[in-house]
Amino acid sequence: MKRNLLILSVVSVAAATETLIFNDDFNKLDLKTWQHELTLSGGGNWEFEWYVNNRSNSFTKDGVLYLKPTMTEDYIGTQQLQTGDLNIWGSSPADACTANAFYGCERNAAASGNVNNPIRSARLRTVNSFSFQYGRVEIKAQLPKGDWLWPAIWMLPKNNEFGNWPASGEIDIMESRGNDPNYQSGGHDTFASTLHWGPNWDQNRYPLTHKDYKHSTTLTSDFHTYGLYWDENGLYTYFDDPSHKVLEVDFKTQSFWQRGTFPSTFDNPWVGEPNAAPFNREFYLVLNLAVGGTSGYFPEGMGGKPWSDQSQRSVNEFWNARGAWQQTWKGDDSALKIDSIKVWKFDSAKNEEEVTFL
Ligand SMILES: *[C@@H]1O[C@H](CO)[C@@H](O)[C@H](O)[C@H]1NC(C)=O
């Protein structure tokens, strides 16, 4: 029998901590982390760029990643641009075309009647190297300036477990337009965050989960933090500080099937899943600089848009108006610049018992 007096004090501490699981400061461009997409497909929006792996279009300088547009004509010449066959099927894993949809691996200007994709640019992804489910992301970026530039920092589902786009979701942290701030749908002082989701491509209910943020001044002269907080109860994007929320989506009260009120002709791809579905699976990072396109991201007739989305010659109309837009692309100002990307995972809240013997 012990005669010592024992005082046992147990304190339960709910610790919500985060662990850094991805960190790129872009002191170099690591192609083991970032795979280039190689395609003419135009991102499903008939955008005008050709995504290439070339250090003139994607490079690091002083610890910053640049995604920068250049003129295809300067690379392949006028004749090849206007009448040539552009074949990028490639011959090895490192140079094989990554997306054949929308004639993405071969375009023929003579046959199509449109110049071949007139801008070279870059789109990078971590699909083979890094993906995660739930966490916090911060990207320090300076946005590009120049008419019809469309930079984006976003995420796609790794395995499309609920079916093809947009059934398995898409998380856009930052999308912008390089046009002047007086551009009616938002120029380079504005960015937007969006979730894309729906049982079919023509049932995408993204307008219900979309938010614009207009800053007091341009986003092209300083680095700002574009953030995402994402857990099983909801997500929000933020600007510079987590308290400065942009898009907020709560998962607790309804499912995306309820939210979307879809026609009964579609089956619920998320049946039996928690409300967070399809945003309850692993997503990977995508960074790109697109140009133009015919999806309506640049609305018809606005801001002197030189092409019509309905036209069979949209690409030519864009290219023929280069006298107007090319002078707004000034060197590295036209590049999307990324200083760092960090991702933290939430550690599961654990009860730590502190036991003190006195
Ligand atoms: C990269 O792009 C530059 C500028 O267009 C071009 O001069 C160069 O030949 C390209 N390099 C390769 C390997 O394609």
Tab-separated table of C-alpha atoms and ligand atoms in Angstrom:
chain	number	residue	atom	x	y	z
A	1	MET	CA	0.000	0.000	0.000
A	2	LYS	CA	1.303	3.402	-0.999
A	3	ARG	CA	1.170	6.205	1.366
A	4	ASN	CA	2.331	8.834	-1.068
A	5	LEU	CA	-0.271	11.313	-2.131
A	6	LEU	CA	-0.843	11.063	-5.843
A	7	ILE	CA	-2.566	13.829	-7.753
A	8	LEU	CA	-3.362	12.884	-11.302
A	9	SER	CA	-4.371	15.617	-13.648
A	10	VAL	CA	-5.568	14.735	-17.137
A	11	VAL	CA	-6.037	17.493	-19.657
A	12	SER	CA	-7.607	16.753	-23.005
A	13	VAL	CA	-6.335	18.952	-25.802
A	14	ALA	CA	-8.020	18.956	-29.208
A	15	ALA	CA	-5.161	19.820	-31.484
A	16	ALA	CA	-6.043	21.025	-34.998
A	17	THR	CA	-2.657	21.308	-36.574
A	18	GLU	CA	-1.479	21.307	-40.157
A	19	THR	CA	1.411	19.554	-41.830
A	20	LEU	CA	3.109	20.937	-44.929
A	21	ILE	CA	2.834	18.241	-47.611
A	22	PHE	CA	3.803	20.189	-50.739
A	23	ASN	CA	6.143	23.123	-51.083
A	24	ASP	CA	7.606	24.536	-54.273
A	25	ASP	CA	9.538	27.800	-54.139
A	26	PHE	CA	10.434	27.528	-57.824
A	27	ASN	CA	14.135	27.868	-57.317
A	28	LYS	CA	14.094	25.542	-60.307
A	29	LEU	CA	11.400	24.125	-62.567
A	30	ASP	CA	11.243	20.489	-61.457
A	31	LEU	CA	9.677	18.462	-64.253
A	32	LYS	CA	9.387	15.455	-61.954
A	33	THR	CA	6.783	17.496	-60.070
A	34	TRP	CA	5.328	19.492	-62.946
A	35	GLN	CA	4.350	17.665	-66.106
A	36	HIS	CA	3.754	19.820	-69.180
A	37	GLU	CA	0.609	19.288	-71.170
A	38	LEU	CA	1.408	19.130	-74.873
A	39	THR	CA	-1.647	19.869	-76.932
A	40	LEU	CA	-3.417	22.093	-79.431
A	41	SER	CA	-6.818	21.200	-77.964
A	42	GLY	CA	-7.532	24.572	-76.349
A	43	GLY	CA	-8.737	23.431	-72.932
A	44	GLY	CA	-12.179	22.372	-74.160
A	45	ASN	CA	-12.970	26.040	-74.929
A	46	TRP	CA	-11.314	26.257	-78.361
A	47	GLU	CA	-8.734	28.572	-76.818
A	48	PHE	CA	-6.084	29.837	-79.205
A	49	GLU	CA	-2.893	28.590	-77.551
A	50	TRP	CA	-0.604	25.665	-78.209
A	51	TYR	CA	0.714	24.200	-74.955
A	52	VAL	CA	4.399	23.357	-75.226
A	53	ASN	CA	7.334	22.325	-73.082
A	54	ASN	CA	9.803	25.081	-73.913
A	55	ARG	CA	11.868	27.317	-71.596
A	56	SER	CA	10.690	30.389	-73.501
A	57	ASN	CA	7.137	29.657	-72.291
A	58	SER	CA	7.737	28.081	-68.861
A	59	PHE	CA	10.837	28.951	-66.885
A	60	THR	CA	12.058	30.056	-63.502
A	61	LYS	CA	13.966	33.261	-62.785
A	62	ASP	CA	14.995	34.508	-59.318
A	63	GLY	CA	12.823	31.900	-57.629
A	64	VAL	CA	9.687	32.684	-59.638
A	65	LEU	CA	7.899	30.473	-62.169
A	66	TYR	CA	6.870	32.252	-65.367
A	67	LEU	CA	4.180	31.011	-67.754
A	68	LYS	CA	4.595	33.294	-70.735
A	69	PRO	CA	2.920	33.513	-74.152
A	70	THR	CA	4.929	33.798	-77.369
A	71	MET	CA	3.972	33.991	-81.048
A	72	THR	CA	3.767	30.657	-82.861
A	73	GLU	CA	4.684	32.468	-86.093
A	74	ASP	CA	8.124	33.295	-84.674
A	75	TYR	CA	8.719	29.595	-84.145
A	76	ILE	CA	7.224	27.855	-87.196
A	77	GLY	CA	7.125	30.723	-89.690
A	78	THR	CA	4.266	32.428	-91.491
A	79	GLN	CA	3.612	29.756	-94.090
A	80	GLN	CA	3.435	26.903	-91.576
A	81	LEU	CA	1.134	29.039	-89.412
A	82	GLN	CA	-1.225	29.921	-92.244
A	83	THR	CA	-1.309	26.786	-94.377
A	84	GLY	CA	0.806	24.126	-92.708
A	85	ASP	CA	0.129	20.848	-90.968
A	86	LEU	CA	1.040	21.045	-87.288
A	87	ASN	CA	1.615	17.534	-85.991
A	88	ILE	CA	2.623	17.166	-82.350
A	89	TRP	CA	1.870	13.472	-81.765
A	90	GLY	CA	5.477	13.001	-80.637
A	91	SER	CA	7.489	9.833	-80.324
A	92	SER	CA	8.551	9.330	-76.703
A	93	PRO	CA	6.763	9.538	-73.341
A	94	ALA	CA	8.353	12.934	-72.722
A	95	ASP	CA	7.165	14.525	-75.968
A	96	ALA	CA	3.915	12.682	-76.674
A	97	CYS	CA	0.797	14.780	-77.177
A	98	THR	CA	-1.224	14.711	-73.935
A	99	ALA	CA	-4.734	15.483	-75.232
A	100	ASN	CA	-6.129	14.595	-78.647
A	101	ALA	CA	-9.664	15.868	-78.003
A	102	PHE	CA	-10.622	18.859	-80.197
A	103	TYR	CA	-7.911	17.985	-82.753
A	104	GLY	CA	-5.363	18.491	-79.992
A	105	CYS	CA	-2.535	16.505	-81.561
A	106	GLU	CA	-2.769	17.707	-85.137
A	107	ARG	CA	-4.143	20.777	-86.848
A	108	ASN	CA	-4.023	21.614	-90.508
A	109	ALA	CA	-4.482	25.277	-91.316
A	110	ALA	CA	-5.176	24.748	-95.026
A	111	ALA	CA	-7.860	22.160	-94.319
A	112	SER	CA	-9.499	24.018	-91.432
A	113	GLY	CA	-9.387	27.490	-92.926
A	114	ASN	CA	-7.997	28.871	-89.666
A	115	VAL	CA	-4.381	29.621	-88.831
A	116	ASN	CA	-2.789	27.029	-86.577
A	117	ASN	CA	-2.894	27.918	-82.877
A	118	PRO	CA	-1.143	31.301	-83.055
A	119	ILE	CA	0.145	31.517	-79.456
A	120	ARG	CA	2.555	29.216	-77.642
A	121	SER	CA	2.059	28.952	-73.910
A	122	ALA	CA	2.277	26.477	-71.014
A	123	ARG	CA	0.044	24.379	-68.814
A	124	LEU	CA	1.599	22.371	-65.970
A	125	ARG	CA	0.069	19.750	-63.687
A	126	THR	CA	0.971	17.459	-60.812
A	127	VAL	CA	-1.287	14.580	-61.868
A	128	ASN	CA	1.558	12.038	-61.691
A	129	SER	CA	3.405	13.484	-58.726
A	130	PHE	CA	1.054	15.025	-56.185
A	131	SER	CA	-2.621	15.014	-55.302
A	132	PHE	CA	-4.471	15.375	-52.033
A	133	GLN	CA	-7.903	15.235	-50.427
A	134	TYR	CA	-8.673	18.109	-48.039
A	135	GLY	CA	-6.159	20.670	-46.900
A	136	ARG	CA	-5.105	24.236	-47.371
A	137	VAL	CA	-3.387	25.665	-50.430
A	138	GLU	CA	-1.582	28.976	-50.798
A	139	ILE	CA	-0.220	30.268	-54.074
A	140	LYS	CA	1.758	33.494	-54.209
A	141	ALA	CA	1.222	34.890	-57.667
A	142	GLN	CA	1.373	38.010	-59.780
A	143	LEU	CA	-1.142	38.016	-62.606
A	144	PRO	CA	-0.437	38.729	-66.290
A	145	LYS	CA	-1.389	41.910	-68.094
A	146	GLY	CA	-2.471	41.855	-71.749
A	147	ASP	CA	-5.714	41.638	-73.701
A	148	TRP	CA	-7.397	38.211	-73.907
A	149	LEU	CA	-4.935	36.475	-71.554
A	150	TRP	CA	-6.646	33.934	-69.277
A	151	PRO	CA	-4.438	32.756	-66.399
A	152	ALA	CA	-5.652	30.031	-64.066
A	153	ILE	CA	-4.591	28.226	-60.893
A	154	TRP	CA	-6.906	25.285	-60.306
A	155	MET	CA	-7.376	21.629	-59.443
A	156	LEU	CA	-8.817	18.571	-61.159
A	157	PRO	CA	-9.817	15.166	-59.755
A	158	LYS	CA	-7.092	12.555	-59.999
A	159	ASN	CA	-9.301	9.547	-60.735
A	160	ASN	CA	-12.678	10.847	-62.004
A	161	GLU	CA	-14.421	8.429	-59.656
A	162	PHE	CA	-17.867	9.906	-60.349
A	163	GLY	CA	-17.379	10.032	-64.105
A	164	ASN	CA	-15.898	12.455	-66.594
A	165	TRP	CA	-15.930	16.261	-66.365
A	166	PRO	CA	-17.670	17.840	-64.605
A	167	ALA	CA	-19.198	14.907	-62.659
A	168	SER	CA	-16.036	14.460	-60.606
A	169	GLY	CA	-15.667	18.198	-60.014
A	170	GLU	CA	-13.199	20.998	-60.700
A	171	ILE	CA	-11.903	23.538	-58.181
A	172	ASP	CA	-10.783	26.857	-59.676
A	173	ILE	CA	-8.901	28.874	-57.071
A	174	MET	CA	-7.991	31.789	-59.344
A	175	GLU	CA	-9.006	32.725	-62.872
A	176	SER	CA	-8.546	36.173	-64.321
A	177	ARG	CA	-8.455	38.212	-67.517
A	178	GLY	CA	-5.449	40.263	-68.612
A	179	ASN	CA	-7.620	43.035	-70.076
A	180	ASP	CA	-7.686	46.527	-68.578
A	181	PRO	CA	-9.600	47.042	-65.311
A	182	ASN	CA	-12.396	48.846	-67.167
A	183	TYR	CA	-13.160	45.635	-69.092
A	184	GLN	CA	-16.814	45.016	-68.174
A	185	SER	CA	-16.560	41.390	-67.070
A	186	GLY	CA	-13.445	42.079	-65.009
A	187	GLY	CA	-9.909	42.889	-66.082
A	188	HIS	CA	-6.574	42.436	-64.326
A	189	ASP	CA	-7.833	43.919	-61.055
A	190	THR	CA	-10.319	41.051	-60.750
A	191	PHE	CA	-10.168	37.319	-60.258
A	192	ALA	CA	-12.774	34.628	-59.645
A	193	SER	CA	-13.047	31.315	-57.826
A	194	THR	CA	-15.400	28.617	-59.103
A	195	LEU	CA	-16.469	25.020	-58.526
A	196	HIS	CA	-17.618	23.078	-61.591
A	197	TRP	CA	-19.914	20.105	-61.024
A	198	GLY	CA	-22.869	18.311	-62.590
A	199	PRO	CA	-23.879	14.928	-64.003
A	200	ASN	CA	-23.024	15.928	-67.578
A	201	TRP	CA	-21.028	18.643	-69.408
A	202	ASP	CA	-24.230	20.519	-70.306
A	203	GLN	CA	-25.516	20.293	-66.711
A	204	ASN	CA	-22.631	22.161	-65.093
A	205	ARG	CA	-24.088	24.249	-62.237
A	206	TYR	CA	-20.966	26.389	-61.703
A	207	PRO	CA	-22.897	29.701	-61.602
A	208	LEU	CA	-24.182	28.559	-58.176
A	209	THR	CA	-20.618	28.246	-56.890
A	210	HIS	CA	-18.808	31.176	-58.471
A	211	LYS	CA	-17.552	34.417	-56.972
A	212	ASP	CA	-15.680	37.395	-58.419
A	213	TYR	CA	-13.354	39.516	-56.357
A	214	LYS	CA	-12.469	42.998	-57.595
A	215	HIS	CA	-9.376	44.457	-55.951
A	216	SER	CA	-8.788	48.167	-55.373
A	217	THR	CA	-6.035	48.133	-57.967
A	218	THR	CA	-4.324	45.876	-60.497
A	219	LEU	CA	-3.228	42.384	-59.462
A	220	THR	CA	-0.394	42.536	-62.002
A	221	SER	CA	2.143	44.657	-60.148
A	222	ASP	CA	2.441	42.772	-56.832
A	223	PHE	CA	2.447	39.225	-55.581
A	224	HIS	CA	-0.699	38.262	-53.694
A	225	THR	CA	-1.724	35.095	-51.931
A	226	TYR	CA	-4.520	33.070	-53.495
A	227	GLY	CA	-5.718	30.520	-50.957
A	228	LEU	CA	-8.043	27.565	-50.575
A	229	TYR	CA	-9.282	26.001	-47.348
A	230	TRP	CA	-10.990	22.654	-48.014
A	231	ASP	CA	-12.317	20.037	-45.623
A	232	GLU	CA	-15.248	17.609	-45.433
A	233	ASN	CA	-17.601	20.349	-44.168
A	234	GLY	CA	-16.988	22.896	-46.898
A	235	LEU	CA	-14.425	25.008	-48.643
A	236	TYR	CA	-13.549	28.621	-49.175
A	237	THR	CA	-11.048	30.501	-51.265
A	238	TYR	CA	-9.322	33.561	-49.920
A	239	PHE	CA	-7.253	36.553	-50.953
A	240	ASP	CA	-4.061	37.372	-49.029
A	241	ASP	CA	-5.439	36.184	-45.666
A	242	PRO	CA	-7.808	33.337	-44.647
A	243	SER	CA	-10.105	35.947	-43.083
A	244	HIS	CA	-10.613	37.568	-46.494
A	245	LYS	CA	-12.889	34.971	-48.066
A	246	VAL	CA	-13.950	35.025	-51.703
A	247	LEU	CA	-16.018	31.927	-52.610
A	248	GLU	CA	-17.589	30.048	-49.691
A	249	VAL	CA	-19.340	26.724	-50.212
A	250	ASP	CA	-20.884	24.874	-47.274
A	251	PHE	CA	-21.149	21.094	-47.629
A	252	LYS	CA	-23.111	20.534	-44.414
A	253	THR	CA	-26.701	21.397	-45.338
A	254	GLN	CA	-27.221	19.859	-48.774
A	255	SER	CA	-25.636	17.625	-51.368
A	256	PHE	CA	-24.554	18.892	-54.763
A	257	TRP	CA	-27.353	16.825	-56.258
A	258	GLN	CA	-29.897	18.775	-54.168
A	259	ARG	CA	-28.155	22.070	-54.856
A	260	GLY	CA	-28.212	21.570	-58.614
A	261	THR	CA	-31.878	20.513	-59.061
A	262	PHE	CA	-31.036	18.417	-62.105
A	263	PRO	CA	-33.535	16.959	-64.575
A	264	SER	CA	-34.745	13.484	-63.639
A	265	THR	CA	-33.339	12.161	-66.913
A	266	PHE	CA	-29.919	12.173	-65.231
A	267	ASP	CA	-28.764	9.708	-62.610
A	268	ASN	CA	-27.135	11.061	-59.480
A	269	PRO	CA	-23.424	10.295	-59.938
A	270	TRP	CA	-22.838	10.946	-56.215
A	271	VAL	CA	-25.523	8.636	-54.843
A	272	GLY	CA	-24.645	7.175	-51.446
A	273	GLU	CA	-21.822	9.670	-50.965
A	274	PRO	CA	-21.522	12.351	-48.280
A	275	ASN	CA	-22.680	15.880	-49.167
A	276	ALA	CA	-19.126	16.888	-50.069
A	277	ALA	CA	-19.149	14.664	-53.184
A	278	PRO	CA	-17.651	15.138	-55.732
A	279	PHE	CA	-15.284	17.281	-53.659
A	280	ASN	CA	-14.343	14.384	-51.387
A	281	ARG	CA	-11.642	12.795	-53.489
A	282	GLU	CA	-8.028	13.559	-54.374
A	283	PHE	CA	-7.365	16.536	-56.630
A	284	TYR	CA	-4.131	17.640	-58.324
A	285	LEU	CA	-2.812	21.113	-59.180
A	286	VAL	CA	-2.981	22.760	-62.608
A	287	LEU	CA	-1.333	26.044	-63.640
A	288	ASN	CA	-1.835	27.558	-67.051
A	289	LEU	CA	-1.945	30.636	-69.188
A	290	ALA	CA	-4.645	30.383	-71.860
A	291	VAL	CA	-5.560	32.897	-74.573
A	292	GLY	CA	-9.031	33.727	-75.877
A	293	GLY	CA	-11.379	30.858	-76.705
A	294	THR	CA	-14.999	30.605	-77.760
A	295	SER	CA	-16.715	29.450	-74.547
A	296	GLY	CA	-17.959	32.910	-73.587
A	297	TYR	CA	-15.329	33.538	-70.927
A	298	PHE	CA	-14.700	36.671	-72.982
A	299	PRO	CA	-18.309	37.698	-73.735
A	300	GLU	CA	-19.351	38.573	-77.275
A	301	GLY	CA	-18.892	42.165	-78.379
A	302	MET	CA	-17.359	43.313	-75.113
A	303	GLY	CA	-14.162	45.351	-74.800
A	304	GLY	CA	-13.518	45.363	-78.527
A	305	LYS	CA	-13.245	41.570	-78.676
A	306	PRO	CA	-12.054	40.998	-82.236
A	307	TRP	CA	-13.491	37.532	-82.773
A	308	SER	CA	-16.967	36.061	-82.602
A	309	ASP	CA	-17.509	32.803	-80.735
A	310	GLN	CA	-20.057	31.744	-83.350
A	311	SER	CA	-17.773	32.362	-86.302
A	312	GLN	CA	-16.122	29.517	-88.194
A	313	ARG	CA	-13.055	31.774	-88.357
A	314	SER	CA	-12.650	32.826	-84.713
A	315	VAL	CA	-8.936	32.047	-84.657
A	316	ASN	CA	-8.279	34.045	-87.827
A	317	GLU	CA	-10.301	36.958	-86.472
A	318	PHE	CA	-8.205	36.950	-83.312
A	319	TRP	CA	-4.941	36.647	-85.215
A	320	ASN	CA	-5.834	39.316	-87.770
A	321	ALA	CA	-6.447	41.799	-84.936
A	322	ARG	CA	-2.970	41.313	-83.417
A	323	GLY	CA	-2.125	44.936	-84.197
A	324	ALA	CA	-4.460	45.831	-81.330
A	325	TRP	CA	-3.728	43.194	-78.679
A	326	GLN	CA	-0.071	42.415	-79.269
A	327	GLN	CA	0.981	45.863	-78.085
A	328	THR	CA	-0.769	45.204	-74.763
A	329	TRP	CA	1.483	42.149	-74.127
A	330	LYS	CA	4.687	43.701	-72.836
A	331	GLY	CA	7.459	41.183	-72.214
A	332	ASP	CA	7.340	39.504	-68.825
A	333	ASP	CA	4.280	41.606	-67.861
A	334	SER	CA	2.284	39.181	-70.001
A	335	ALA	CA	3.440	36.191	-67.910
A	336	LEU	CA	1.638	34.523	-65.020
A	337	LYS	CA	4.273	34.617	-62.264
A	338	ILE	CA	4.200	32.201	-59.344
A	339	ASP	CA	6.550	32.672	-56.425
A	340	SER	CA	5.495	29.675	-54.340
A	341	ILE	CA	2.878	26.999	-53.856
A	342	LYS	CA	2.301	25.400	-50.483
A	343	VAL	CA	-0.200	22.737	-49.429
A	344	TRP	CA	-0.923	21.714	-45.862
A	345	LYS	CA	-2.847	18.661	-44.750
A	346	PHE	CA	-4.981	18.802	-41.611
A	347	ASP	CA	-3.833	16.451	-38.907
A	348	SER	CA	-6.805	14.539	-37.556
A	349	ALA	CA	-7.872	16.180	-34.306
A	350	LYS	CA	-6.408	14.024	-31.610
A	351	ASN	CA	-6.953	13.911	-27.904
A	352	GLU	CA	-3.630	14.388	-26.283
A	353	GLU	CA	-3.600	13.391	-22.688
A	354	GLU	CA	-1.317	15.381	-20.519
A	355	VAL	CA	-0.681	13.461	-17.364
A	356	THR	CA	1.005	15.194	-14.525
A	357	PHE	CA	2.151	13.540	-11.333
A	358	LEU	CA	2.602	15.827	-8.416
B	1	LIG	C1	11.637	27.203	-77.803
B	1	LIG	O1	10.989	28.382	-78.208
B	1	LIG	C2	11.874	29.324	-78.794
B	1	LIG	C3	11.096	30.616	-78.995
B	1	LIG	O2	9.975	30.377	-79.808
B	1	LIG	C4	12.466	28.765	-80.055
B	1	LIG	O3	13.385	29.677	-80.615
B	1	LIG	C5	13.169	27.460	-79.740
B	1	LIG	O4	13.615	26.854	-80.917
B	1	LIG	C6	12.254	26.508	-79.007
B	1	LIG	N1	13.014	25.351	-78.596
B	1	LIG	C7	12.624	24.130	-78.848
B	1	LIG	C8	13.540	23.043	-78.384
B	1	LIG	O5	11.597	23.853	-79.429
